[in-house]
Structures are given as C-alpha cells and as structure tokens.
Short mmCIF file of N, CA, C and O in Angstrom, two decimals:
data_model
loop_
_atom_site.label_atom_id
_atom_site.label_comp_id
_atom_site.label_asym_id
_atom_site.label_seq_id
_atom_site.Cartn_x
_atom_site.Cartn_y
_atom_site.Cartn_z
N UNK A 18 20.66 75.00 106.92
CA UNK A 18 21.20 75.19 105.48
C UNK A 18 20.68 74.43 104.38
O UNK A 18 21.05 73.14 104.90
N UNK A 19 19.74 74.74 103.36
CA UNK A 19 19.11 74.05 102.86
C UNK A 19 21.01 73.62 101.69
O UNK A 19 21.50 74.58 101.03
N UNK A 20 20.58 72.47 101.39
CA UNK A 20 21.62 72.04 100.36
C UNK A 20 20.91 72.77 99.03
O UNK A 20 19.81 72.50 98.42
N UNK A 21 21.87 73.13 98.11
CA UNK A 21 22.10 73.59 96.78
C UNK A 21 21.03 72.76 95.84
O UNK A 21 21.54 71.18 95.71
N UNK A 22 20.28 73.10 95.24
CA UNK A 22 19.89 72.20 94.28
C UNK A 22 20.67 72.06 92.65
O UNK A 22 21.21 73.50 92.40
N UNK A 23 20.63 71.12 92.39
CA UNK A 23 21.29 70.57 90.56
C UNK A 23 20.86 70.33 89.68
O UNK A 23 19.84 69.71 89.84
N UNK A 24 20.73 70.99 88.63
CA UNK A 24 20.37 70.68 87.66
C UNK A 24 20.44 69.24 86.99
O UNK A 24 21.93 69.29 86.81
N UNK A 25 19.64 68.60 86.57
CA UNK A 25 20.08 67.58 85.66
C UNK A 25 20.55 67.56 84.62
O UNK A 25 20.38 68.72 83.90
N UNK A 26 21.56 66.80 84.35
CA UNK A 26 22.37 67.53 83.02
C UNK A 26 21.36 67.19 81.83
O UNK A 26 21.08 66.02 82.02
N UNK A 27 21.71 67.31 80.77
CA UNK A 27 20.67 66.83 79.26
C UNK A 27 21.68 66.02 78.19
O UNK A 27 22.76 66.29 78.02
N UNK A 28 21.04 65.36 77.69
CA UNK A 28 21.62 64.57 76.23
C UNK A 28 21.65 65.43 75.64
O UNK A 28 21.07 66.38 74.96
N UNK A 29 22.61 64.53 74.72
CA UNK A 29 22.57 65.42 73.23
C UNK A 29 21.49 65.45 72.58
O UNK A 29 20.96 66.24 71.87
N UNK A 30 20.86 64.74 72.75
CA UNK A 30 19.53 64.59 72.00
C UNK A 30 18.45 65.72 72.86
O UNK A 30 17.90 66.34 72.20
N UNK A 31 18.81 65.89 74.07
CA UNK A 31 17.62 67.02 74.70
C UNK A 31 18.47 68.53 74.26
O UNK A 31 17.45 69.29 73.76
N UNK A 32 19.07 68.45 73.84
CA UNK A 32 19.96 69.75 73.79
C UNK A 32 19.97 69.93 72.10
O UNK A 32 19.21 71.09 71.49
N UNK A 33 19.50 69.08 71.33
CA UNK A 33 19.19 68.63 69.99
C UNK A 33 17.99 69.45 69.99
O UNK A 33 17.78 70.43 69.09
N UNK A 34 17.08 68.82 70.34
CA UNK A 34 16.05 69.80 70.33
C UNK A 34 15.44 70.47 70.74
O UNK A 34 14.66 71.37 70.45
N UNK A 35 16.14 71.35 71.76
CA UNK A 35 16.11 72.35 72.48
C UNK A 35 16.87 73.75 71.87
O UNK A 35 15.77 74.47 71.50
N UNK A 36 18.08 73.22 71.03
CA UNK A 36 17.95 74.42 70.00
C UNK A 36 17.65 74.30 68.53
O UNK A 36 17.77 75.31 67.41
N UNK A 37 16.76 73.04 68.11
CA UNK A 37 16.57 72.84 67.02
C UNK A 37 17.46 72.30 66.00
O UNK A 37 17.04 73.49 65.09
N UNK A 38 18.71 71.85 66.45
CA UNK A 38 19.78 71.67 65.50
C UNK A 38 19.62 69.73 65.28
O UNK A 38 19.40 69.17 66.29
N UNK A 39 20.17 69.21 64.27
CA UNK A 39 20.79 67.64 64.27
C UNK A 39 21.31 67.49 65.43
O UNK A 39 22.38 68.13 65.67
N UNK A 40 21.49 66.83 65.87
CA UNK A 40 22.39 65.64 66.74
C UNK A 40 23.78 65.58 66.03
O UNK A 40 24.82 66.04 66.73
N UNK A 41 24.30 65.32 64.72
CA UNK A 41 25.12 65.66 64.03
C UNK A 41 25.74 66.87 64.25
O UNK A 41 27.10 67.04 64.00
N UNK A 42 25.13 67.81 64.30
CA UNK A 42 25.77 69.63 64.21
C UNK A 42 26.35 69.33 65.56
O UNK A 42 27.19 70.27 65.67
N UNK A 43 25.50 69.05 66.79
CA UNK A 43 26.28 69.25 67.70
C UNK A 43 27.65 68.73 68.18
O UNK A 43 28.72 68.90 68.60
N UNK A 44 27.83 67.52 67.70
CA UNK A 44 28.86 66.60 67.27
C UNK A 44 29.80 67.66 66.30
O UNK A 44 31.18 67.48 67.23
N UNK A 45 29.27 67.78 65.67
CA UNK A 45 30.35 69.15 64.87
C UNK A 45 31.25 70.05 65.25
O UNK A 45 32.12 70.69 65.66
N UNK A 46 29.83 70.90 66.07
CA UNK A 46 30.38 71.98 66.86
C UNK A 46 31.34 71.33 67.87
O UNK A 46 32.26 72.14 68.16
N UNK A 47 31.12 70.56 68.51
CA UNK A 47 31.63 69.50 69.48
C UNK A 47 33.50 69.90 69.30
O UNK A 47 34.74 70.23 69.93
N UNK A 48 33.64 68.59 67.87
CA UNK A 48 34.73 68.52 67.22
C UNK A 48 35.41 69.93 67.13
O UNK A 48 36.77 70.11 67.56
N UNK A 49 35.08 70.63 66.14
CA UNK A 49 35.55 72.36 66.00
C UNK A 49 35.64 73.49 67.15
O UNK A 49 36.19 74.54 66.78
N UNK A 50 35.12 72.75 68.53
CA UNK A 50 35.21 73.52 69.66
C UNK A 50 34.46 74.49 69.28
O UNK A 50 35.21 76.01 69.81
N UNK A 51 33.39 74.88 69.01
CA UNK A 51 32.37 76.42 68.35
C UNK A 51 31.41 76.15 69.13
O UNK A 51 30.70 77.37 69.42
N UNK A 52 30.86 75.22 69.56
CA UNK A 52 29.57 74.85 70.45
C UNK A 52 29.58 74.90 72.11
O UNK A 52 30.58 75.14 72.74
N UNK A 53 28.06 74.94 72.31
CA UNK A 53 27.85 74.59 74.03
C UNK A 53 29.05 73.59 74.37
O UNK A 53 29.49 72.66 73.98
N UNK A 54 29.86 74.03 75.78
CA UNK A 54 30.38 72.83 76.66
C UNK A 54 29.63 71.94 76.43
O UNK A 54 28.67 71.79 77.36
N UNK A 55 30.50 70.71 77.23
CA UNK A 55 29.83 69.52 76.74
C UNK A 55 30.81 68.27 77.88
O UNK A 55 32.34 68.73 77.76
N UNK A 56 30.52 67.75 78.86
CA UNK A 56 31.39 66.60 79.21
C UNK A 56 30.88 65.52 78.91
O UNK A 56 30.17 64.85 78.77
N UNK A 57 32.10 64.25 78.96
CA UNK A 57 31.76 63.00 78.80
C UNK A 57 31.57 62.68 80.08
O UNK A 57 31.86 62.51 81.26
N UNK A 58 30.66 61.40 80.38
CA UNK A 58 30.16 60.66 81.70
C UNK A 58 30.13 59.64 81.28
O UNK A 58 29.08 59.03 79.97
N UNK A 59 31.17 59.06 81.46
CA UNK A 59 31.48 57.37 81.03
C UNK A 59 31.27 57.53 79.18
O UNK A 59 32.23 58.44 78.84
N UNK A 60 30.69 56.89 78.35
CA UNK A 60 30.80 57.27 77.11
C UNK A 60 29.56 57.94 76.46
O UNK A 60 29.61 58.23 75.43
N UNK A 61 29.13 58.99 77.24
CA UNK A 61 27.86 59.51 77.18
C UNK A 61 28.17 61.13 77.19
O UNK A 61 28.92 61.51 77.89
N UNK A 62 28.03 62.07 76.21
CA UNK A 62 27.88 63.68 76.31
C UNK A 62 26.88 63.80 76.96
O UNK A 62 26.04 63.32 76.35
N UNK A 63 27.33 64.57 77.87
CA UNK A 63 26.05 65.29 78.85
C UNK A 63 26.78 67.01 78.95
O UNK A 63 27.71 67.13 78.85
N UNK A 64 25.59 67.51 78.67
CA UNK A 64 25.72 69.24 78.93
C UNK A 64 24.93 70.13 79.99
O UNK A 64 23.55 69.11 80.45
N UNK A 65 25.43 70.39 80.82
CA UNK A 65 24.61 71.50 81.92
C UNK A 65 24.12 72.43 81.42
O UNK A 65 24.20 73.30 80.23
N UNK A 66 22.51 72.74 81.87
CA UNK A 66 21.96 74.06 81.28
C UNK A 66 22.27 74.62 81.37
O UNK A 66 22.33 75.81 80.71
N UNK A 67 22.88 75.25 82.58
CA UNK A 67 23.36 76.69 82.87
C UNK A 67 24.73 76.80 81.83
O UNK A 67 24.55 78.22 81.51
N UNK A 68 25.30 75.98 81.56
CA UNK A 68 26.40 76.24 80.58
C UNK A 68 25.46 76.34 78.93
O UNK A 68 26.54 77.22 78.59
N UNK A 69 25.06 75.50 78.89
CA UNK A 69 24.14 75.83 77.75
C UNK A 69 23.64 77.28 77.37
O UNK A 69 23.42 77.99 76.75
N UNK A 70 22.82 77.81 78.51
CA UNK A 70 21.90 79.11 78.40
C UNK A 70 23.19 80.13 78.63
O UNK A 70 23.25 81.22 77.19
N UNK A 71 24.53 80.03 78.81
CA UNK A 71 25.24 80.95 78.84
C UNK A 71 25.86 80.95 77.49
O UNK A 71 25.97 81.84 77.20
N UNK A 72 25.98 79.91 77.21
CA UNK A 72 26.93 79.96 75.48
C UNK A 72 25.92 80.74 74.56
O UNK A 72 26.00 81.56 73.58
N UNK A 73 24.17 80.29 74.97
CA UNK A 73 23.33 81.00 74.16
C UNK A 73 23.59 82.31 74.57
O UNK A 73 23.43 83.20 73.27
N UNK A 74 23.38 82.69 75.33
CA UNK A 74 23.79 84.27 75.88
C UNK A 74 24.66 84.96 74.95
O UNK A 74 24.95 86.08 74.72
N UNK A 75 25.84 84.01 74.71
CA UNK A 75 27.27 84.62 74.28
C UNK A 75 26.90 85.13 72.56
O UNK A 75 27.68 86.03 72.19
N UNK A 76 26.16 83.59 72.30
CA UNK A 76 25.84 83.77 70.81
C UNK A 76 24.93 85.08 70.21
O UNK A 76 24.76 85.17 69.04
N UNK A 77 23.99 85.81 71.10
CA UNK A 77 23.16 86.35 70.98
C UNK A 77 23.74 87.55 70.94
O UNK A 77 23.61 89.03 70.38
N UNK A 78 24.83 88.04 71.89
CA UNK A 78 25.30 89.28 72.11
C UNK A 78 26.41 89.88 71.07
O UNK A 78 26.69 88.85 70.11
#
C-alpha cells in the first residue's frame, strides 16, 4: 500500500502571494479569527493548502 502524500505547508508569504493580500492582513484575520486556519510550527505560522482551499470555497458560497 502506498503511503499517502502530504502537501508541504505554506508560509505566510506564500499565502499572501496566493491570495493577493498583504501579510499584515493575514495576521489581522488570524487575530480576528476570520481568515484561513493556520498553525504555529515553532515561532512560525504555517498554512495547510487543503485548509486554505476549503476556506476559499466557504468564502465563495
């Protein structure tokens, strides 16, 4: 049985470029709990691409 593939987590800068919003906006959304789900990995925020796509789909609905 093949091992499941796991996508690499995205940095704040990558999500910013993908969404076309400033990095500061992502931090504001996280503070307000309105943006895509992010996780702390050490001192850094990381985003799961699948969570980001699900959040985008929810925004479009």
